[in-house]
PDB file of C-alpha atoms in Angstrom:
ATOM      1  CA  UNK A 269      58.002  70.242  75.842  1.00 57.00           C
ATOM      2  CA  UNK A 270      59.943  67.406  73.758  1.00 71.00           C
ATOM      3  CA  UNK A 271      60.010  69.744  71.276  1.00 79.00           C
ATOM      4  CA  UNK A 272      62.378  72.012  73.027  1.00 76.00           C
ATOM      5  CA  UNK A 273      64.092  68.664  74.731  1.00 79.00           C
ATOM      6  CA  UNK A 274      64.378  68.383  70.498  1.00 81.00           C
ATOM      7  CA  UNK A 275      65.715  71.765  69.988  1.00 77.00           C
ATOM      8  CA  UNK A 276      67.937  71.262  73.000  1.00 85.00           C
ATOM      9  CA  UNK A 277      69.749  68.497  71.552  1.00 83.00           C
ATOM     10  CA  UNK A 278      69.814  69.462  68.709  1.00 85.00           C
ATOM     11  CA  UNK A 279      71.741  72.288  69.559  1.00 85.00           C
ATOM     12  CA  UNK A 280      73.807  69.768  72.432  1.00 90.00           C
ATOM     13  CA  UNK A 281      75.114  68.141  69.002  1.00 92.00           C
ATOM     14  CA  UNK A 282      75.617  71.421  66.666  1.00 93.00           C
ATOM     15  CA  UNK A 283      78.409  71.966  69.949  1.00 95.00           C
ATOM     16  CA  UNK A 284      80.201  68.805  69.612  1.00 96.00           C
ATOM     17  CA  UNK A 285      80.318  68.696  66.522  1.00 96.00           C
ATOM     18  CA  UNK A 286      81.884  72.619  66.455  1.00 96.00           C
ATOM     19  CA  UNK A 287      84.553  72.002  68.612  1.00 96.00           C
ATOM     20  CA  UNK A 288      85.137  68.376  66.954  1.00 96.00           C
ATOM     21  CA  UNK A 289      85.851  69.809  63.827  1.00 96.00           C
ATOM     22  CA  UNK A 290      88.345  72.503  65.425  1.00 96.00           C
ATOM     23  CA  UNK A 291      90.556  70.271  67.135  1.00 96.00           C
ATOM     24  CA  UNK A 292      89.798  67.455  64.524  1.00 95.00           C
ATOM     25  CA  UNK A 293      91.808  70.032  61.857  1.00 91.00           C
ATOM     26  CA  UNK A 294      94.245  71.372  64.305  1.00 93.00           C
ATOM     27  CA  UNK A 295      95.710  68.355  66.287  1.00 93.00           C
ATOM     28  CA  UNK A 296      94.154  65.713  64.152  1.00 92.00           C
ATOM     29  CA  UNK A 297      91.755  63.237  64.166  1.00 94.00           C
ATOM     30  CA  UNK A 298      94.324  59.719  65.921  1.00 91.00           C
ATOM     31  CA  UNK A 299      95.560  63.073  68.518  1.00 93.00           C
ATOM     32  CA  UNK A 300      92.212  64.088  69.493  1.00 95.00           C
ATOM     33  CA  UNK A 301      90.559  62.157  72.823  1.00 94.00           C
ATOM     34  CA  UNK A 302      87.112  61.789  73.381  1.00 94.00           C
ATOM     35  CA  UNK A 303      88.014  63.555  77.183  1.00 95.00           C
ATOM     36  CA  UNK A 304      89.412  66.669  74.628  1.00 95.00           C
ATOM     37  CA  UNK A 305      85.680  66.893  72.631  1.00 96.00           C
ATOM     38  CA  UNK A 306      83.595  66.662  74.904  1.00 95.00           C
ATOM     39  CA  UNK A 307      86.010  69.683  76.818  1.00 95.00           C
ATOM     40  CA  UNK A 308      86.089  72.154  74.870  1.00 95.00           C
ATOM     41  CA  UNK A 309      82.390  71.237  73.980  1.00 94.00           C
ATOM     42  CA  UNK A 310      81.503  72.182  77.881  1.00 93.00           C
ATOM     43  CA  UNK A 311      80.316  69.294  77.919  1.00 92.00           C
ATOM     44  CA  UNK A 312      81.333  65.941  79.938  1.00 92.00           C
ATOM     45  CA  UNK A 313      82.344  62.104  78.735  1.00 93.00           C
ATOM     46  CA  UNK A 314      79.415  60.772  79.468  1.00 94.00           C
ATOM     47  CA  UNK A 315      77.402  63.454  77.438  1.00 93.00           C
ATOM     48  CA  UNK A 316      79.150  62.726  74.429  1.00 95.00           C
ATOM     49  CA  UNK A 317      78.903  59.065  75.074  1.00 95.00           C
ATOM     50  CA  UNK A 318      74.970  59.819  74.846  1.00 93.00           C
ATOM     51  CA  UNK A 319      74.599  61.421  71.876  1.00 94.00           C
ATOM     52  CA  UNK A 320      77.993  59.648  69.552  1.00 95.00           C
ATOM     53  CA  UNK A 321      78.478  56.067  70.646  1.00 94.00           C
ATOM     54  CA  UNK A 322      81.442  55.534  69.630  1.00 92.00           C
ATOM     55  CA  UNK A 323      84.063  58.497  67.670  1.00 92.00           C
ATOM     56  CA  UNK A 324      82.989  57.077  65.025  1.00 93.00           C
ATOM     57  CA  UNK A 325      79.154  57.674  65.079  1.00 95.00           C
ATOM     58  CA  UNK A 326      80.820  60.758  65.005  1.00 96.00           C
ATOM     59  CA  UNK A 327      82.001  60.727  61.260  1.00 95.00           C
ATOM     60  CA  UNK A 328      78.214  59.918  60.609  1.00 95.00           C
ATOM     61  CA  UNK A 329      77.328  62.111  61.607  1.00 95.00           C
ATOM     62  CA  UNK A 330      80.072  64.330  60.127  1.00 95.00           C
ATOM     63  CA  UNK A 331      79.037  62.848  56.653  1.00 93.00           C
ATOM     64  CA  UNK A 332      75.723  63.334  56.503  1.00 92.00           C
ATOM     65  CA  UNK A 333      76.104  67.503  57.010  1.00 93.00           C
ATOM     66  CA  UNK A 334      78.513  66.667  54.162  1.00 92.00           C
ATOM     67  CA  UNK A 335      75.293  65.580  52.779  1.00 90.00           C
ATOM     68  CA  UNK A 336      72.759  68.178  54.006  1.00 89.00           C
ATOM     69  CA  UNK A 337      74.942  71.079  52.690  1.00 88.00           C
ATOM     70  CA  UNK A 338      74.910  69.654  49.281  1.00 87.00           C
ATOM     71  CA  UNK A 339      71.801  68.614  48.646  1.00 83.00           C
ATOM     72  CA  UNK A 340      72.621  64.899  48.468  1.00 80.00           C
ATOM     73  CA  UNK A 341      69.515  62.523  49.666  1.00 65.00           C
ATOM     74  CA  UNK A 342      70.034  59.931  52.037  1.00 58.00           C
ATOM     75  CA  UNK A 343      67.372  57.601  50.447  1.00 49.00           C
ATOM     76  CA  UNK A 344      68.196  57.996  46.739  1.00 47.00           C
ATOM     77  CA  UNK A 345      64.967  56.744  44.564  1.00 48.00           C
ATOM     78  CA  UNK A 346      65.554  54.987  41.494  1.00 45.00           C
ATOM     79  CA  UNK A 347      69.503  54.691  42.588  1.00 51.00           C
ATOM     80  CA  UNK A 348      70.268  58.566  42.531  1.00 55.00           C
ATOM     81  CA  UNK A 349      71.785  60.658  44.938  1.00 72.00           C
ATOM     82  CA  UNK A 350      71.944  63.978  43.571  1.00 85.00           C
ATOM     83  CA  UNK A 351      70.021  64.201  40.605  1.00 88.00           C
ATOM     84  CA  UNK A 352      70.671  67.273  39.612  1.00 92.00           C
ATOM     85  CA  UNK A 353      74.195  66.234  39.123  1.00 94.00           C
ATOM     86  CA  UNK A 354      72.912  63.550  37.179  1.00 95.00           C
ATOM     87  CA  UNK A 355      71.074  65.576  34.951  1.00 95.00           C
ATOM     88  CA  UNK A 356      73.690  67.520  33.626  1.00 97.00           C
ATOM     89  CA  UNK A 357      76.104  65.098  33.399  1.00 97.00           C
ATOM     90  CA  UNK A 358      72.443  63.779  30.799  1.00 97.00           C
ATOM     91  CA  UNK A 359      72.597  66.377  29.137  1.00 97.00           C
ATOM     92  CA  UNK A 360      76.105  66.791  28.210  1.00 96.00           C
ATOM     93  CA  UNK A 361      76.845  70.679  28.098  1.00 96.00           C
ATOM     94  CA  UNK A 362      79.715  72.805  29.243  1.00 97.00           C
ATOM     95  CA  UNK A 363      77.826  74.662  30.830  1.00 97.00           C
ATOM     96  CA  UNK A 364      76.095  73.064  32.729  1.00 97.00           C
ATOM     97  CA  UNK A 365      78.985  72.098  34.018  1.00 97.00           C
ATOM     98  CA  UNK A 366      81.161  75.208  34.760  1.00 97.00           C
ATOM     99  CA  UNK A 367      78.326  75.742  36.313  1.00 96.00           C
ATOM    100  CA  UNK A 368      77.065  72.939  38.284  1.00 96.00           C
ATOM    101  CA  UNK A 369      80.581  72.654  39.406  1.00 95.00           C
ATOM    102  CA  UNK A 370      80.706  76.490  40.495  1.00 93.00           C
ATOM    103  CA  UNK A 371      78.286  76.275  42.778  1.00 93.00           C
ATOM    104  CA  UNK A 372      80.128  73.602  44.506  1.00 92.00           C
ATOM    105  CA  UNK A 373      83.055  75.666  44.543  1.00 90.00           C
ATOM    106  CA  UNK A 374      81.537  78.511  46.670  1.00 90.00           C
ATOM    107  CA  UNK A 375      81.008  75.333  49.097  1.00 90.00           C
ATOM    108  CA  UNK A 376      83.874  74.174  49.143  1.00 88.00           C
ATOM    109  CA  UNK A 377      85.043  76.494  52.587  1.00 87.00           C
ATOM    110  CA  UNK A 378      81.644  75.356  53.881  1.00 90.00           C
ATOM    111  CA  UNK A 379      82.698  71.747  53.773  1.00 90.00           C
ATOM    112  CA  UNK A 380      85.402  70.707  52.893  1.00 90.00           C
ATOM    113  CA  UNK A 381      87.347  70.615  56.521  1.00 91.00           C
ATOM    114  CA  UNK A 382      84.289  67.466  56.903  1.00 94.00           C
ATOM    115  CA  UNK A 383      86.029  65.743  54.298  1.00 92.00           C
ATOM    116  CA  UNK A 384      89.232  66.970  55.038  1.00 91.00           C
ATOM    117  CA  UNK A 385      88.732  65.256  58.310  1.00 94.00           C
ATOM    118  CA  UNK A 386      86.531  62.304  57.419  1.00 95.00           C
ATOM    119  CA  UNK A 387      90.051  61.774  54.913  1.00 93.00           C
ATOM    120  CA  UNK A 388      92.239  61.413  57.931  1.00 93.00           C
ATOM    121  CA  UNK A 389      89.827  58.651  59.728  1.00 95.00           C
ATOM    122  CA  UNK A 390      90.034  57.041  56.968  1.00 95.00           C
ATOM    123  CA  UNK A 391      93.327  55.972  57.234  1.00 94.00           C
ATOM    124  CA  UNK A 392      93.196  54.823  60.833  1.00 93.00           C
ATOM    125  CA  UNK A 393      89.416  53.858  61.056  1.00 94.00           C
ATOM    126  CA  UNK A 394      88.043  51.038  58.801  1.00 95.00           C
ATOM    127  CA  UNK A 395      84.745  51.680  59.690  1.00 94.00           C
ATOM    128  CA  UNK A 396      84.602  55.537  58.241  1.00 95.00           C
ATOM    129  CA  UNK A 397      87.393  53.909  55.686  1.00 95.00           C
ATOM    130  CA  UNK A 398      84.402  51.785  54.075  1.00 95.00           C
ATOM    131  CA  UNK A 399      81.150  54.634  55.234  1.00 93.00           C
ATOM    132  CA  UNK A 400      83.866  56.628  53.113  1.00 94.00           C
ATOM    133  CA  UNK A 401      84.501  54.891  49.837  1.00 94.00           C
ATOM    134  CA  UNK A 402      80.627  53.980  49.692  1.00 93.00           C
ATOM    135  CA  UNK A 403      79.674  58.339  49.785  1.00 93.00           C
ATOM    136  CA  UNK A 404      83.328  58.281  46.905  1.00 94.00           C
ATOM    137  CA  UNK A 405      81.071  55.175  44.865  1.00 94.00           C
ATOM    138  CA  UNK A 406      78.165  57.125  45.325  1.00 92.00           C
ATOM    139  CA  UNK A 407      79.100  60.057  43.378  1.00 94.00           C
ATOM    140  CA  UNK A 408      80.412  58.080  41.074  1.00 96.00           C
ATOM    141  CA  UNK A 409      77.424  55.667  40.461  1.00 94.00           C
ATOM    142  CA  UNK A 410      75.658  59.920  39.783  1.00 94.00           C
ATOM    143  CA  UNK A 411      78.515  60.051  37.266  1.00 97.00           C
ATOM    144  CA  UNK A 412      77.623  57.058  35.289  1.00 96.00           C
ATOM    145  CA  UNK A 413      73.823  57.376  35.541  1.00 95.00           C
ATOM    146  CA  UNK A 414      73.929  60.212  34.168  1.00 96.00           C
ATOM    147  CA  UNK A 415      75.568  59.370  31.115  1.00 97.00           C
ATOM    148  CA  UNK A 416      73.872  56.023  30.873  1.00 96.00           C
ATOM    149  CA  UNK A 417      70.695  58.014  31.201  1.00 96.00           C
ATOM    150  CA  UNK A 418      72.471  60.017  27.452  1.00 97.00           C
ATOM    151  CA  UNK A 419      73.432  56.378  25.831  1.00 96.00           C
ATOM    152  CA  UNK A 420      76.534  57.977  25.877  1.00 96.00           C
ATOM    153  CA  UNK A 421      80.236  55.619  25.692  1.00 96.00           C
ATOM    154  CA  UNK A 422      80.632  52.028  26.802  1.00 96.00           C
ATOM    155  CA  UNK A 423      78.636  51.264  29.292  1.00 96.00           C
ATOM    156  CA  UNK A 424      82.371  49.485  30.357  1.00 97.00           C
ATOM    157  CA  UNK A 425      83.446  52.320  30.256  1.00 97.00           C
ATOM    158  CA  UNK A 426      81.786  54.850  32.027  1.00 97.00           C
ATOM    159  CA  UNK A 427      82.862  53.662  35.469  1.00 98.00           C
ATOM    160  CA  UNK A 428      86.544  55.178  35.004  1.00 98.00           C
ATOM    161  CA  UNK A 429      84.937  58.087  33.370  1.00 98.00           C
ATOM    162  CA  UNK A 430      82.899  58.972  36.365  1.00 98.00           C
ATOM    163  CA  UNK A 431      85.678  57.692  39.171  1.00 98.00           C
ATOM    164  CA  UNK A 432      88.883  59.977  37.026  1.00 98.00           C
ATOM    165  CA  UNK A 433      85.861  62.779  37.219  1.00 98.00           C
ATOM    166  CA  UNK A 434      85.303  62.946  40.621  1.00 97.00           C
ATOM    167  CA  UNK A 435      89.118  61.961  41.432  1.00 96.00           C
ATOM    168  CA  UNK A 436      89.736  65.133  39.333  1.00 95.00           C
ATOM    169  CA  UNK A 437      87.381  67.165  41.039  1.00 95.00           C
ATOM    170  CA  UNK A 438      88.368  66.117  44.967  1.00 92.00           C
ATOM    171  CA  UNK A 439      92.437  66.682  44.334  1.00 89.00           C
ATOM    172  CA  UNK A 440      91.251  70.481  43.071  1.00 89.00           C
ATOM    173  CA  UNK A 441      89.140  70.896  45.730  1.00 88.00           C
ATOM    174  CA  UNK A 442      91.864  69.599  47.900  1.00 84.00           C
ATOM    175  CA  UNK A 443      94.025  72.852  47.305  1.00 79.00           C
ATOM    176  CA  UNK A 444      91.779  75.241  48.463  1.00 74.00           C
ATOM    177  CA  UNK A 445      91.443  73.008  51.780  1.00 69.00           C
ATOM    178  CA  UNK A 446      93.812  70.857  53.377  1.00 64.00           C
ATOM    179  CA  UNK A 447      96.663  71.909  51.560  1.00 61.00           C
ATOM    180  CA  UNK A 448      96.518  75.756  51.742  1.00 59.00           C
ATOM    181  CA  UNK A 449      96.936  76.295  48.053  1.00 59.00           C
ATOM    182  CA  UNK A 450      94.424  78.712  46.261  1.00 59.00           C
ATOM    183  CA  UNK A 451      95.227  78.575  42.829  1.00 57.00           C
ATOM    184  CA  UNK A 452      93.462  80.786  40.261  1.00 73.00           C
ATOM    185  CA  UNK A 453      89.527  79.328  41.396  1.00 72.00           C
ATOM    186  CA  UNK A 454      87.854  80.267  37.502  1.00 75.00           C
ATOM    187  CA  UNK A 455      91.244  78.973  35.589  1.00 84.00           C
ATOM    188  CA  UNK A 456      91.166  75.615  37.412  1.00 87.00           C
ATOM    189  CA  UNK A 457      86.890  75.375  37.457  1.00 91.00           C
ATOM    190  CA  UNK A 458      87.460  76.232  33.863  1.00 93.00           C
ATOM    191  CA  UNK A 459      90.218  73.913  32.908  1.00 93.00           C
ATOM    192  CA  UNK A 460      88.032  71.102  35.324  1.00 95.00           C
ATOM    193  CA  UNK A 461      85.147  71.565  33.498  1.00 97.00           C
ATOM    194  CA  UNK A 462      86.629  70.720  30.383  1.00 97.00           C
ATOM    195  CA  UNK A 463      88.507  67.822  31.521  1.00 97.00           C
ATOM    196  CA  UNK A 464      84.523  66.622  32.465  1.00 98.00           C
ATOM    197  CA  UNK A 465      82.855  67.196  29.725  1.00 97.00           C
ATOM    198  CA  UNK A 466      85.366  64.465  27.759  1.00 96.00           C
ATOM    199  CA  UNK A 467      85.293  62.152  30.457  1.00 97.00           C
ATOM    200  CA  UNK A 468      81.491  62.208  30.597  1.00 97.00           C
ATOM    201  CA  UNK A 469      80.723  63.952  27.288  1.00 95.00           C
ATOM    202  CA  UNK A 470      82.139  64.781  24.622  1.00 91.00           C
ATOM    203  CA  UNK A 471      81.947  61.497  22.537  1.00 83.00           C
ATOM    204  CA  UNK A 472      83.767  63.516  19.487  1.00 71.00           C
TER     205      UNK A 472
END
């Protein structure tokens, strides 16, 4: 019986998140009210708050879903949230970087809408901004960890290299989602992979 209740609760969460994502995308984060989301989900304000005491809690669920889609660890061990990314950087092969980027690009239509809403929410919600900045830093730290394990580049340059690599990835991904502009995917990923290779792997 308890497992059935849990399944029903998860279904309610999924419906709330799905409708919230749709409304935030169509109307904008600031213009969408809790009542809007509750009505679209076929529930009440009281039910919404029973699952999400605040809009920030809803945004935390958005972030958790992004991490699940990207197979990023909630409780990282040894300072890494994405072992596969760390390994790709450590190995330092252009082909491996391109393959990793292609695997993530295939998921952009699924997870980028969540990140786009989180970006918008971060502009008006300090708590969400701190959460999103922390997530960015986790990804950058994975890139830095890969360089550390390879003994590559001076320590004082690794973080800026990771930051530049992450920022370029984030921008290219945005071209497919928020800005509704799709460059040639194959060429864009090849250029991005080449940029990552020189930033993170090539000391020559």
